[in-house]
PDB file of C-alpha atoms in Angstrom:
ATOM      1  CA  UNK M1127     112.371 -34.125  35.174  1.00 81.00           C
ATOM      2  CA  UNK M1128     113.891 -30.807  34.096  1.00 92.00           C
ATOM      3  CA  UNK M1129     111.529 -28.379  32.584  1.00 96.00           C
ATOM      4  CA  UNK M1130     112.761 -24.716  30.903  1.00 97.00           C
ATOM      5  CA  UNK M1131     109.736 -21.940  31.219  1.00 96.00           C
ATOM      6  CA  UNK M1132     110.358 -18.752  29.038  1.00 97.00           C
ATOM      7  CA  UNK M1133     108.973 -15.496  29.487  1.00 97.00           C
ATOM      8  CA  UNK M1134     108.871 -12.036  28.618  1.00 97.00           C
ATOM      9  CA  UNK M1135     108.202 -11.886  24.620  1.00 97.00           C
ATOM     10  CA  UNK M1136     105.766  -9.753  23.046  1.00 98.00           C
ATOM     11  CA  UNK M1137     105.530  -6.700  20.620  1.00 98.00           C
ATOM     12  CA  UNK M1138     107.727  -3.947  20.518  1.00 98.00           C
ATOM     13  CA  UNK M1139     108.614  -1.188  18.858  1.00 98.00           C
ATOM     14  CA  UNK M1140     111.884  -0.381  16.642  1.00 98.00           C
ATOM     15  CA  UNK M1141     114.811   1.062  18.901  1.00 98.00           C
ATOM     16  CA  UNK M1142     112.692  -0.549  22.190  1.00 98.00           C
ATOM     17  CA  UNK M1143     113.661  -2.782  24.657  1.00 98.00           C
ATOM     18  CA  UNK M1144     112.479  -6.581  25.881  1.00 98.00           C
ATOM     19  CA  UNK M1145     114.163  -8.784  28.750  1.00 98.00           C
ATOM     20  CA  UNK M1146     113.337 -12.432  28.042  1.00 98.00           C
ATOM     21  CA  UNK M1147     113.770 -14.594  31.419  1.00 98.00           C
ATOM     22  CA  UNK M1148     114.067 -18.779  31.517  1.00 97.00           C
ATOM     23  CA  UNK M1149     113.650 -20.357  34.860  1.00 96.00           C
ATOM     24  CA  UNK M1150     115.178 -24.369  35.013  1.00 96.00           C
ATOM     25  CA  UNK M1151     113.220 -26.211  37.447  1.00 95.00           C
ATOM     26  CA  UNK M1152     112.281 -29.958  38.347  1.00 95.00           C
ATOM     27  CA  UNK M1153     114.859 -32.339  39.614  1.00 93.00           C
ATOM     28  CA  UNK M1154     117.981 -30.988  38.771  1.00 93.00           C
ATOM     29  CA  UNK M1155     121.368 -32.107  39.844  1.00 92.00           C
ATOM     30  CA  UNK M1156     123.568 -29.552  38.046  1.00 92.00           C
ATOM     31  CA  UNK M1157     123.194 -26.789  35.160  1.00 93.00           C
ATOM     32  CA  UNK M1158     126.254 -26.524  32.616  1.00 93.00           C
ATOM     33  CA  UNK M1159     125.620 -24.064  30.082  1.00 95.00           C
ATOM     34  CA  UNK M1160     122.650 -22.215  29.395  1.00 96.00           C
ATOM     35  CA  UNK M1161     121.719 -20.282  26.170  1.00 97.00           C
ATOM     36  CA  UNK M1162     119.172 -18.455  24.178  1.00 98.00           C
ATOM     37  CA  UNK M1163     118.591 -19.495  20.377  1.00 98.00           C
ATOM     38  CA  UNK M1164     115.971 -18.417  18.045  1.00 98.00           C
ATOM     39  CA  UNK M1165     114.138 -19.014  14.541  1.00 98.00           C
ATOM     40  CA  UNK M1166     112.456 -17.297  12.337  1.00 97.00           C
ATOM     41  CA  UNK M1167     109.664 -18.436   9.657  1.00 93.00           C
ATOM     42  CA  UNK M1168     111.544 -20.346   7.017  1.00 94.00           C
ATOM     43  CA  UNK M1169     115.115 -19.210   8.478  1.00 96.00           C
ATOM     44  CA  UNK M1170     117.435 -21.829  10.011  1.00 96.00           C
ATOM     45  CA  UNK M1171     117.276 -21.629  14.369  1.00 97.00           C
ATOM     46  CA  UNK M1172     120.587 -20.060  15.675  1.00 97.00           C
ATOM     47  CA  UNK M1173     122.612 -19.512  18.682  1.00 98.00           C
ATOM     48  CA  UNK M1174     122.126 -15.862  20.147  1.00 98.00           C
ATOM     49  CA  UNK M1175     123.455 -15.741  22.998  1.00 98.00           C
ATOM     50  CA  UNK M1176     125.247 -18.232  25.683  1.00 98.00           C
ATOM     51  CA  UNK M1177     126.422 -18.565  29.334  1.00 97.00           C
ATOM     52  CA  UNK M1178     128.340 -20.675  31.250  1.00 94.00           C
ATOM     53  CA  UNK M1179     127.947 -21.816  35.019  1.00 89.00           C
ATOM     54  CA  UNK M1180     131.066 -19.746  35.587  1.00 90.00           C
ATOM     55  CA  UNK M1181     129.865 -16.794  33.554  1.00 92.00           C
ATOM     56  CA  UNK M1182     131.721 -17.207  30.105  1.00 96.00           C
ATOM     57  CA  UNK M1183     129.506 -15.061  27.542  1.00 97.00           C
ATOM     58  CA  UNK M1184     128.925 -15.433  23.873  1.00 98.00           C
ATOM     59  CA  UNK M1185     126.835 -13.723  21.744  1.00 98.00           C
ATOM     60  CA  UNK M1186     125.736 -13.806  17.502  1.00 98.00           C
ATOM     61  CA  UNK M1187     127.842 -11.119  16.196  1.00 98.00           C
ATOM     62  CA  UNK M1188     124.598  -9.763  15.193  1.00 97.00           C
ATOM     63  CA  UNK M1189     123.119  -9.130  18.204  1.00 98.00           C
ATOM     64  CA  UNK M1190     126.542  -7.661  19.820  1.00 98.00           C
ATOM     65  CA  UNK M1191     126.630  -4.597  21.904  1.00 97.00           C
ATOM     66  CA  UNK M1192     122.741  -4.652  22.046  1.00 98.00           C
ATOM     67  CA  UNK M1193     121.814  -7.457  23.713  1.00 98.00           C
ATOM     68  CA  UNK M1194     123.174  -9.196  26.945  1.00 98.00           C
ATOM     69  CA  UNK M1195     122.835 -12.550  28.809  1.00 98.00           C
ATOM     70  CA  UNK M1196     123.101 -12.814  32.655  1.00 96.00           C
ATOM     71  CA  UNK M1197     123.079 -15.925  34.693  1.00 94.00           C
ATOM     72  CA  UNK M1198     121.604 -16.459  38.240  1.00 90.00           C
ATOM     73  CA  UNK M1199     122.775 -19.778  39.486  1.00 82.00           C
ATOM     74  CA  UNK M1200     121.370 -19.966  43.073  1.00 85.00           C
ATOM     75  CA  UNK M1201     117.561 -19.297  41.181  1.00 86.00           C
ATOM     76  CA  UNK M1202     118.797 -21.728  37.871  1.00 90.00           C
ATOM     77  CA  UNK M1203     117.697 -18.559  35.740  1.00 94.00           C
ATOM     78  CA  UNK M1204     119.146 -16.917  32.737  1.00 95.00           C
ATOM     79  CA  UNK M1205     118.310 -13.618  31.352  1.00 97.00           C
ATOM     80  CA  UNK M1206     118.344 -11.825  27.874  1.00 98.00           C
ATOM     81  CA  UNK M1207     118.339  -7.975  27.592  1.00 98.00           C
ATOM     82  CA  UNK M1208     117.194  -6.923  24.360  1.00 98.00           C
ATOM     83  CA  UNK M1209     118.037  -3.379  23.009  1.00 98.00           C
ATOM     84  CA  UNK M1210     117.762  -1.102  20.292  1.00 98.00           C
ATOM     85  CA  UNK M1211     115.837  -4.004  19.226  1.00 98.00           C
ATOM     86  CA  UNK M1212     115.417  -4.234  14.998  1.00 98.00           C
ATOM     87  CA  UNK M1213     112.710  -5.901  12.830  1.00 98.00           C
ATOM     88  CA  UNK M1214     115.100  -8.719  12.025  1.00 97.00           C
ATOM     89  CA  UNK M1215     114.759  -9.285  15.405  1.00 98.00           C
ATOM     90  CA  UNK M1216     111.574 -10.919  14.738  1.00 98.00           C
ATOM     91  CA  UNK M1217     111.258 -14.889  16.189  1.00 98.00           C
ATOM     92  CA  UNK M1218     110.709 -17.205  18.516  1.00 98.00           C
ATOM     93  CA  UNK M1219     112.802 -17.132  21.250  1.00 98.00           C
ATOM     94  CA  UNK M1220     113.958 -21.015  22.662  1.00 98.00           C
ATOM     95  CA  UNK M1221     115.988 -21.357  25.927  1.00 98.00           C
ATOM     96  CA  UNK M1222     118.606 -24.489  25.870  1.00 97.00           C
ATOM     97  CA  UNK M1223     120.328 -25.568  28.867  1.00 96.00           C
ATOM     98  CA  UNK M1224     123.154 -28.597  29.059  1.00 96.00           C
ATOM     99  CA  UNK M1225     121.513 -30.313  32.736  1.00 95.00           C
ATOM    100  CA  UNK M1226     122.540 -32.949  34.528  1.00 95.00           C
ATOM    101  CA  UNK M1227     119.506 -34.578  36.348  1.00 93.00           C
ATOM    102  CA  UNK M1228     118.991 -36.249  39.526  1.00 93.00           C
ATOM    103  CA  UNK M1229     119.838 -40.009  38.703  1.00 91.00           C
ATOM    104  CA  UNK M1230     121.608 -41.813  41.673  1.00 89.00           C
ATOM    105  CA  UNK M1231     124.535 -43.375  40.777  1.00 90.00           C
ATOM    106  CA  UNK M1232     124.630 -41.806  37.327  1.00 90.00           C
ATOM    107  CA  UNK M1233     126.022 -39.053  36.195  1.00 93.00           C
ATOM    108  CA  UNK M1234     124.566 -38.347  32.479  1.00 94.00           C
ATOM    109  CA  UNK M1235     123.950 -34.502  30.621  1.00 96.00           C
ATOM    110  CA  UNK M1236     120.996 -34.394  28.829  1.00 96.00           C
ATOM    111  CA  UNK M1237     120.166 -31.237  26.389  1.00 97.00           C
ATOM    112  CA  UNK M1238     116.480 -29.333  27.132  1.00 97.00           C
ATOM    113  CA  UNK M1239     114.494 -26.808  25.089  1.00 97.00           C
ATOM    114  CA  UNK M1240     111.881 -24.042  26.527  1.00 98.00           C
ATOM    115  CA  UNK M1241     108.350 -23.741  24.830  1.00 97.00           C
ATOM    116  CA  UNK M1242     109.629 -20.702  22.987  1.00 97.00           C
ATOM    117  CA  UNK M1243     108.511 -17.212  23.167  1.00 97.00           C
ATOM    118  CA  UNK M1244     107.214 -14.959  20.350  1.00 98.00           C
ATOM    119  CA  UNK M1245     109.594 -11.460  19.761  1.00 98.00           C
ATOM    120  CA  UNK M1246     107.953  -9.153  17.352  1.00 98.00           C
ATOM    121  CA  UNK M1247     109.653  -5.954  16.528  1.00 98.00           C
ATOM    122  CA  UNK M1248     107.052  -3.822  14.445  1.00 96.00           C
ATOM    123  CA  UNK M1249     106.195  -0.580  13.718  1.00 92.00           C
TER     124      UNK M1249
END
């Protein structure tokens, strides 16, 4: 089994900072790519940020130049910087990571999800 653990949410401040951190564990054969998405109430989840096993970034254009995704392969961990962080901000943050589990003599990706983690940017 592959599970994704999130952590690092929590209240903040207008203009602060939060690093969010998602460790892949359980029996893993390979990790493709690994993102961060996340969803407001009543708003539609989307893609914030992304990472590739060879370090290929993408990020929501509006979350550019403030926040930033890092990848640590050896520890299956992904990381998201969050700066000059906004109320709009606000939402639960979901790792997703394209895995490949131990199967013997198969070879299949499967798609997981993280818990999710609660961001709150308030005054």
């Amino acid at each position: 089994q592959v599970q994704l653990v999130e952590s690092g949410g929590g209240l903040v401040q207008p203009g602060g900072s939060l690093r969010l951190s998602c460790a892949a564990s359980g029996s893993i054969f390979s990790i493709n790519a690994m993102g961060w998405y996340r969803q407001a109430p009543g708003k539609q989840r989307e893609l914030v940020a992304a990472i590739t096993s060879s370090g290929s970034t993408n990020y929501a254009d509006s979350v550019k130049g403030r926040f930033t995704i890092s990848r640590d392969n050896a520890k299956n961990t992904i990381n998201l910087q969050m700066n000059s962080l906004k109320p709009e901000d606000t939402a639960v943050y979901y790792c997703n990571a394209d895995a490949i589990p131990l199967m013997p003599g198969r070879i299949t990706v499967y798609n997981y999800w993280g818990q999710g983690t609660q961001v709150t940017v308030s005054s």
